[in-house]
Structure formats: C-alpha cells, structure tokens
Amino acid sequence: MGDWWYRNIIEPGKLPLLLALAAFVITFAVVRVITRLIRAGRGPFHDISAGGAHVHHVVPGVVLMCVGGFGAVASRGGGWAAAVMGAVFGVGTGLVLDEFALILYLHDVYWTEQGRKSVEVVVITTALVGILLTGVVPFGVNDLPPGQRLGRGGLVLSVLLNLLLVLVSLAKGKLWVAVLGVFLPPVALVGALRLARTGSPWAKLLYPHFPRTRARAERRTRAHDARWGRSRRWLDQILGGIPDDNPPRSGGRTGDDG
C-alpha cells in the first residue's frame, strides 16, 4: 500500500489533486444536504442576504476557486502549500458547480428540472478527475524505461480518444453512459454510436435535418423512458432533490440556499 501511495500519488505530485477531489465531493454533498434542510425549514440554516439581495453560494465559490487556483500556481505545484490550495480549490469548485445551472441559464433554476444540469456536471467532473487519480493518465511518473514510456504514450492517446467518445455520449443526452464510459471505453463507444435522446444538444443540432432519424430517436427515447424512467427519476431525486412543478421566472428565486 505504501509503495502504491508513493508511486501513484506522491511521486507524480497528485496529492493536491486528491485533496481537491475529496474537498469537491464533500462540499457538494454537504451543500445539497444544507439546501434540502433550508427548503424543508429544518435546522439552523437559512438563506444569506446582503443589502436585501440573496447571495448564492456560487459567489464565495468563485472567490475560493480564484484563491486556490492562483495559490496553487504560486506554490509551484509542490509542498504543503499546494496541497492546501488544492483543497481550497476543490471547495470552491464544489460551490460553483452545484450552481452550474444558474450560470448556464442566468436565472435561479436550482429546484427545477433544468437545475439537474448542475448534478450532471458534478458527476462527470468527479468521474474525469477520478481517472487522473487512478493512474489511467500516467503523467508525472519519473524514471520509466523507454519501452514503458512508449506504452504509456499510447495509453494517453487512447484515453484522449475515449474522452472524445465520452463527450459525444454526453452531448447525446446519455449521462450515465458517459460516466461509465470514462472507466469502460467500450461503453463510451456504444453511447457515441447510438441515437441521441430527444432534447439533447446533439439531437437539437442535427436531427431537424433528418426527419427519419429524429423519428427513430423519439421512438427509442420513449421506449427507454418506459423501461428505466422511474429508476432514473429516483436516482436524480437522490442526488438533486425533488424538482418544483412550476419553473421560475427569469431572475426569480426557488428557495435556494445561502
């Protein structure tokens, strides 16, 4: 265990990345718990306001991301300072990406179906950073023999290709296929080759020009939702909470946290 920890975490300088990921996931989980308590009117938590204006937690998140990012650069990637800045950056990223949908739609959609975009981005980010930590992308390992370096170079190229397939799957509206595809490349390939879900960016961009393809995608989406829709809604509610029935007006609030 000690040899694995040194070779895969300490030697490549991945300790700051590990702390950033841990802080990111923990922050997201804690924030979701607090926002649900605020929404339910339980506990000592409440919204934060300044001068009558609601302060979204994306605001301190941006500040912490700046502090952690610039601090990590200033620390030159080593020592305890880099580890601390990595954790600070992770906390800030968790706060920001938890409200990614707010940034995307430019109004408060935290407890709506649109707000699920934040959860999707957090899941994908966690999976991608997890790949860096598991050694699948072996940057930074020193003293490798020439043959092993060549093999790792090919591995990096294959990871980049797999990342492209993951992004295509995500653009086709296949979140969980994309997440599994990060770790299982054949899954990403299947997701990239199959028809996109209706309403996905891929379908909106390309399928209007191909009526037959759009009709096939609609039939497949209905069949998929009939089989897996209930399970997917249950998982979405576990991660993101139960959405409001009525979407918010532009600039409105839906009971977000502080």
Coordinates of N, CA, C and O in Angstrom, one line a residue, residues 4 9 36 40 42-44 57 64 76-77 108 122 131 183 188 214 225-226 231 235 241:
W4 N 2.4 1.8 -3.4 CA 1.4 2.3 -4.4 C 1.1 3.8 -4.1 O 1.0 4.6 -5.0
I9 N 0.6 8.6 -6.1 CA 0.1 9.8 -5.5 C 1.2 10.8 -5.2 O 1.2 11.9 -5.7
R36 N -31.4 21.2 1.2 CA -32.6 20.5 1.4 C -33.2 20.8 2.8 O -34.4 20.9 2.9
A40 N -36.8 22.5 3.4 CA -37.8 21.9 4.3 C -38.1 22.7 5.6 O -38.9 22.3 6.4
R42 N -36.0 23.1 8.1 CA -35.4 22.4 9.3 C -34.0 22.8 9.6 O -33.3 23.3 8.8
G43 N -33.7 22.7 10.9 CA -32.3 23.0 11.3 C -32.1 24.5 11.4 O -32.9 25.4 11.2
P44 N -30.8 24.9 11.8 CA -30.5 26.3 12.0 C -30.1 27.0 10.7 O -29.7 28.2 10.8
H57 N -24.4 30.6 -3.3 CA -23.1 30.1 -2.9 C -22.1 30.0 -4.0 O -21.0 29.7 -3.8
L64 N -13.2 31.3 -3.8 CA -12.3 30.3 -3.3 C -11.6 29.6 -4.5 O -10.4 29.2 -4.4
R76 N 4.0 26.6 -7.0 CA 4.8 25.9 -8.0 C 4.5 24.4 -7.9 O 5.4 23.6 -8.2
G77 N 3.3 24.0 -7.5 CA 2.9 22.6 -7.6 C 3.5 21.7 -6.6 O 3.4 20.4 -6.7
D108 N -32.4 31.6 -11.5 CA -32.4 30.6 -10.5 C -33.2 29.4 -10.9 O -34.5 29.5 -10.9
V122 N -21.5 17.8 -12.1 CA -20.7 17.4 -10.9 C -20.3 15.9 -11.0 O -19.2 15.5 -10.8
I131 N -10.4 9.6 -12.9 CA -9.5 8.9 -13.9 C -8.0 9.4 -13.7 O -7.1 8.6 -13.8
F183 N -14.6 5.0 -17.4 CA -13.9 3.9 -16.9 C -13.9 2.7 -17.8 O -13.0 1.9 -17.7
A188 N -18.5 3.9 -23.7 CA -18.4 5.2 -24.3 C -18.6 5.1 -25.8 O -19.3 5.9 -26.5
R214 N -34.8 11.5 -36.6 CA -35.4 12.1 -35.5 C -36.6 11.3 -35.0 O -36.8 11.1 -33.8
D225 N -37.4 5.4 -21.7 CA -38.0 6.0 -20.6 C -39.1 5.1 -19.9 O -39.3 5.1 -18.7
A226 N -39.8 4.4 -20.8 CA -40.8 3.5 -20.2 C -40.2 2.4 -19.4 O -40.8 1.9 -18.4
S231 N -36.6 4.5 -12.4 CA -35.3 4.4 -11.7 C -34.5 5.6 -11.9 O -33.8 6.0 -10.9
L235 N -33.0 8.1 -8.9 CA -31.6 8.4 -8.7 C -31.4 9.9 -8.8 O -30.6 10.5 -8.0
G241 N -32.5 16.2 -5.4 CA -33.8 16.6 -4.8 C -34.9 16.6 -5.7 O -34.8 16.4 -6.9

